[in-house]
Amino acid sequence: MDRAKELELKKIATEIRKSIIIQTASAGSGHPGGSLSGVEILTYLYFVEMNIDPKNPKDPNRDRFVLSKGHASPLLYAVLAEKGFISKDELTGFRQIYSNLQGHPDMKKIPGVEMSTGSLGQGLSVANGMALAAKLDGKNYRVYVLLGDGEIQEGQIWEAAMTAAHYKLDNLTAFLDHNGLQIDGKITEVMSPEPVDEKFKAFGWHVIKIDGHDFNQIEKAVNEAKTIKEKPTIIIAETVKGKGVSFMENEAGWHGTAPNKEQAQKALEELQKQLESLEVQG
Amino acid sequence: MAKIATREAYGQALAEFGEVYKDIVVLDADLSKSTRTEIFKKKFPERFFNIGIAEQDLMATAAGLATCGKIPFASTFAIFAAGRAYDQVRNSIGYPHLNVKIGASHAGVSIGEDGASHQMLEDIALMRVIPGMVVLSPSDAASTYECVRLAIEHEGPVYIRLGRLGVEEIYKKGELKLELGKGIVLQKGTDVGILATGLMVHEAIKAAKMLQDEGFSVYLVDMPCIKPIDIDLILDVAKVTGCIVTAEEHNILGGFGSAVSEVLIQNYPVPVKMVGVNDEFGRSGKPEDVLKYYKLTADEIVSKAKEVMKMKK
């Protein structure tokens, strides 16, 4: 990826991080930690990879993205607003009674949302269904899905993993947001799903491991996934929960707690500094 | 007359409609021989997906297919469809109002020998409290065919409750035309109303005849559509007869009888007696023995009818 492109994506990512803080702070509620860890993945998918058009959100040939870890809704909404599916004005209404921006993604209320999620463990099955439909119809669209690493404690994920391999869903690419934390602490201490790479390999998946905040690695992995035939691919992204906000990084406590006014201000100042430093570079 | 199980009629209907509606796909969880989705599978193998013994995956995969314009019929036993996969049905199908049709077979105690772990007596209660879920409970082959047709033509999730047991034909295919939210009046009467659904319609028909032979006039209704329920018909029965017996192959708590009672108590309260399983789990036995054991019989309907007539003001 050329440096200019990477810089552009980093700027978008920083704007999305600001939006996550603004949304959760406005609501006084929401999930900043796990939203911040998935920023680069969604930025790459929505601004480089996916064949999608905000003017035609129901195009039957579009690529699909399912946010299986639905609590990262601020991340999805920030991306959809940046891309033009929804208006940026809506974002401060996140989780409010008058707003369409539900606490967890609602496909009926928000253009660009491919599936209503929130109850963990279901999005991979849904993504499989979309991928199966493509195979049945001889369509070329690809299906992407983001899983949480706590989420994969849900048994249904492994049911879906079997299905994807059994039905040879090579048009499906999953990402694992491997930030190592869940609500009650480290995933390895609560109920360890490790080794995640060997597990998915054993289930018949092609496995790629990357730094989930590195656009070059994301690009390489997404492109590699597109070459794999007869197997689904999972990209295990090593990420940092709360990435981008110094006092949120690697803290389980920021899973489902919104920043208060002072904390939000501090976070936004940090992110603004990051944005300015990027602007100087390019 | 040959007996046909509603599950059998369902399987045949899927294969028939599958020819006309190319978007129909069928999913099962290793039970296609029992649920009869096997018939569709043989005809349209590329449109059939066996998800294996994984009912949560079954329901959410069907949801994904529905988002892409398919009309998925997801089948398994009622206990697993409404029980094990409840969250998936509620959150991945109900909440986004997706076009998934759940063909839930082997409902009730009449499955017989498999026993309580498989005898689903809670599914009407569970499914009807999901907003936007249509709940259908056909009594014979022809009404099953009609329910499948209604399900296909309806935009949104549908739960169809089917049985294992072969049953007599009540209606003739081609002569019956069902509407959502409408019950079927089998006969009008003035002394007592009997509202039945599913398997119990057959016992209700016998009970009505027994009561008639004793000189009672029975208003007899088959309710294949539990949600949306035929409010007007329920109220007509109440106004004309003044007392009602409901009959279902389900726990008397929360099911069809409760749905009928909710309508009456809010609009036109009349005494109601319910025939169903008295808040117990099932047990193993031959289907006819099990039905007798739980008093899911014409005799019980007659007995309850006489009780409720005594309660009339």
JSON list of C-alpha atoms in Angstrom, two decimals, chain A residues 62 64 102 104-109 114-116 119 122 125-130 132-133 136-137 141 154 156 159-160 163 166-167, chain B residues 25 46-51 53-58 60-61 63-65 67-68 70 84 87-89 91-93 95-98:
[
{"chain": "A", "resi": 62, "resn": "ARG", "atom": "CA", "xyz": [-22.96, -5.71, -2.92]},
{"chain": "A", "resi": 64, "resn": "ARG", "atom": "CA", "xyz": [-21.75, -7.61, 2.99]},
{"chain": "A", "resi": 102, "resn": "GLN", "atom": "CA", "xyz": [-30.01, 1.73, 18.55]},
{"chain": "A", "resi": 104, "resn": "HIS", "atom": "CA", "xyz": [-26.93, -2.54, 19.07]},
{"chain": "A", "resi": 105, "resn": "PRO", "atom": "CA", "xyz": [-27.18, -2.53, 15.26]},
{"chain": "A", "resi": 106, "resn": "ASP", "atom": "CA", "xyz": [-30.74, -2.56, 13.89]},
{"chain": "A", "resi": 107, "resn": "MET", "atom": "CA", "xyz": [-31.03, -3.42, 10.21]},
{"chain": "A", "resi": 108, "resn": "LYS", "atom": "CA", "xyz": [-34.59, -2.12, 10.06]},
{"chain": "A", "resi": 109, "resn": "LYS", "atom": "CA", "xyz": [-33.75, 1.35, 11.28]},
{"chain": "A", "resi": 114, "resn": "GLU", "atom": "CA", "xyz": [-26.71, -5.80, 7.09]},
{"chain": "A", "resi": 115, "resn": "MET", "atom": "CA", "xyz": [-27.97, -7.64, 10.16]},
{"chain": "A", "resi": 116, "resn": "SER", "atom": "CA", "xyz": [-29.35, -6.86, 13.58]},
{"chain": "A", "resi": 119, "resn": "SER", "atom": "CA", "xyz": [-26.76, -11.27, 21.20]},
{"chain": "A", "resi": 122, "resn": "GLN", "atom": "CA", "xyz": [-25.05, -15.41, 15.93]},
{"chain": "A", "resi": 125, "resn": "SER", "atom": "CA", "xyz": [-24.14, -18.17, 11.11]},
{"chain": "A", "resi": 126, "resn": "VAL", "atom": "CA", "xyz": [-25.86, -15.21, 9.50]},
{"chain": "A", "resi": 127, "resn": "ALA", "atom": "CA", "xyz": [-22.78, -14.45, 7.40]},
{"chain": "A", "resi": 128, "resn": "ASN", "atom": "CA", "xyz": [-22.72, -18.10, 6.33]},
{"chain": "A", "resi": 129, "resn": "GLY", "atom": "CA", "xyz": [-26.32, -17.75, 5.17]},
{"chain": "A", "resi": 130, "resn": "MET", "atom": "CA", "xyz": [-25.37, -14.73, 3.06]},
{"chain": "A", "resi": 132, "resn": "LEU", "atom": "CA", "xyz": [-24.59, -19.62, 0.84]},
{"chain": "A", "resi": 133, "resn": "ALA", "atom": "CA", "xyz": [-27.06, -17.38, -0.99]},
{"chain": "A", "resi": 136, "resn": "LEU", "atom": "CA", "xyz": [-26.67, -20.57, -4.86]},
{"chain": "A", "resi": 137, "resn": "ASP", "atom": "CA", "xyz": [-27.20, -17.56, -7.09]},
{"chain": "A", "resi": 141, "resn": "TYR", "atom": "CA", "xyz": [-20.05, -10.76, -3.69]},
{"chain": "A", "resi": 154, "resn": "GLU", "atom": "CA", "xyz": [-20.37, -19.06, 22.46]},
{"chain": "A", "resi": 156, "resn": "GLN", "atom": "CA", "xyz": [-22.87, -21.41, 18.16]},
{"chain": "A", "resi": 159, "resn": "GLU", "atom": "CA", "xyz": [-21.41, -24.67, 14.88]},
{"chain": "A", "resi": 160, "resn": "ALA", "atom": "CA", "xyz": [-21.06, -21.93, 12.29]},
{"chain": "A", "resi": 163, "resn": "THR", "atom": "CA", "xyz": [-20.89, -25.06, 8.54]},
{"chain": "A", "resi": 166, "resn": "HIS", "atom": "CA", "xyz": [-18.47, -27.98, 5.31]},
{"chain": "A", "resi": 167, "resn": "TYR", "atom": "CA", "xyz": [-20.08, -25.82, 2.68]},
{"chain": "B", "resi": 25, "resn": "VAL", "atom": "CA", "xyz": [-34.73, -22.90, 0.31]},
{"chain": "B", "resi": 46, "resn": "GLU", "atom": "CA", "xyz": [-29.03, -27.72, -4.37]},
{"chain": "B", "resi": 47, "resn": "ARG", "atom": "CA", "xyz": [-31.62, -25.69, -2.42]},
{"chain": "B", "resi": 48, "resn": "PHE", "atom": "CA", "xyz": [-31.51, -27.91, 0.65]},
{"chain": "B", "resi": 49, "resn": "PHE", "atom": "CA", "xyz": [-29.04, -27.34, 3.48]},
{"chain": "B", "resi": 50, "resn": "ASN", "atom": "CA", "xyz": [-28.48, -29.80, 6.28]},
{"chain": "B", "resi": 51, "resn": "ILE", "atom": "CA", "xyz": [-26.88, -27.88, 9.11]},
{"chain": "B", "resi": 53, "resn": "ILE", "atom": "CA", "xyz": [-27.38, -31.22, 14.91]},
{"chain": "B", "resi": 54, "resn": "ALA", "atom": "CA", "xyz": [-26.95, -27.48, 15.46]},
{"chain": "B", "resi": 55, "resn": "GLU", "atom": "CA", "xyz": [-30.30, -25.76, 15.78]},
{"chain": "B", "resi": 56, "resn": "GLN", "atom": "CA", "xyz": [-29.02, -22.33, 16.81]},
{"chain": "B", "resi": 57, "resn": "ASP", "atom": "CA", "xyz": [-26.83, -22.32, 13.71]},
{"chain": "B", "resi": 58, "resn": "LEU", "atom": "CA", "xyz": [-29.85, -23.54, 11.71]},
{"chain": "B", "resi": 60, "resn": "ALA", "atom": "CA", "xyz": [-29.38, -17.86, 12.21]},
{"chain": "B", "resi": 61, "resn": "THR", "atom": "CA", "xyz": [-28.17, -19.32, 8.91]},
{"chain": "B", "resi": 63, "resn": "ALA", "atom": "CA", "xyz": [-31.83, -15.54, 8.77]},
{"chain": "B", "resi": 64, "resn": "GLY", "atom": "CA", "xyz": [-28.75, -14.81, 6.66]},
{"chain": "B", "resi": 65, "resn": "LEU", "atom": "CA", "xyz": [-30.34, -16.46, 3.63]},
{"chain": "B", "resi": 67, "resn": "THR", "atom": "CA", "xyz": [-31.50, -11.13, 4.06]},
{"chain": "B", "resi": 68, "resn": "CYS", "atom": "CA", "xyz": [-30.50, -12.11, 0.52]},
{"chain": "B", "resi": 70, "resn": "LYS", "atom": "CA", "xyz": [-34.46, -16.28, -0.16]},
{"chain": "B", "resi": 84, "resn": "ARG", "atom": "CA", "xyz": [-33.01, -24.57, 22.05]},
{"chain": "B", "resi": 87, "resn": "ASP", "atom": "CA", "xyz": [-32.68, -16.55, 21.30]},
{"chain": "B", "resi": 88, "resn": "GLN", "atom": "CA", "xyz": [-31.81, -17.01, 17.62]},
{"chain": "B", "resi": 89, "resn": "VAL", "atom": "CA", "xyz": [-35.48, -17.02, 16.62]},
{"chain": "B", "resi": 91, "resn": "ASN", "atom": "CA", "xyz": [-33.06, -11.92, 17.96]},
{"chain": "B", "resi": 92, "resn": "SER", "atom": "CA", "xyz": [-31.97, -13.00, 14.47]},
{"chain": "B", "resi": 93, "resn": "ILE", "atom": "CA", "xyz": [-35.39, -13.65, 12.97]},
{"chain": "B", "resi": 95, "resn": "TYR", "atom": "CA", "xyz": [-36.45, -8.67, 15.92]},
{"chain": "B", "resi": 96, "resn": "PRO", "atom": "CA", "xyz": [-35.27, -7.87, 12.37]},
{"chain": "B", "resi": 97, "resn": "HIS", "atom": "CA", "xyz": [-38.61, -9.29, 11.09]},
{"chain": "B", "resi": 98, "resn": "LEU", "atom": "CA", "xyz": [-36.90, -11.55, 8.58]}
]
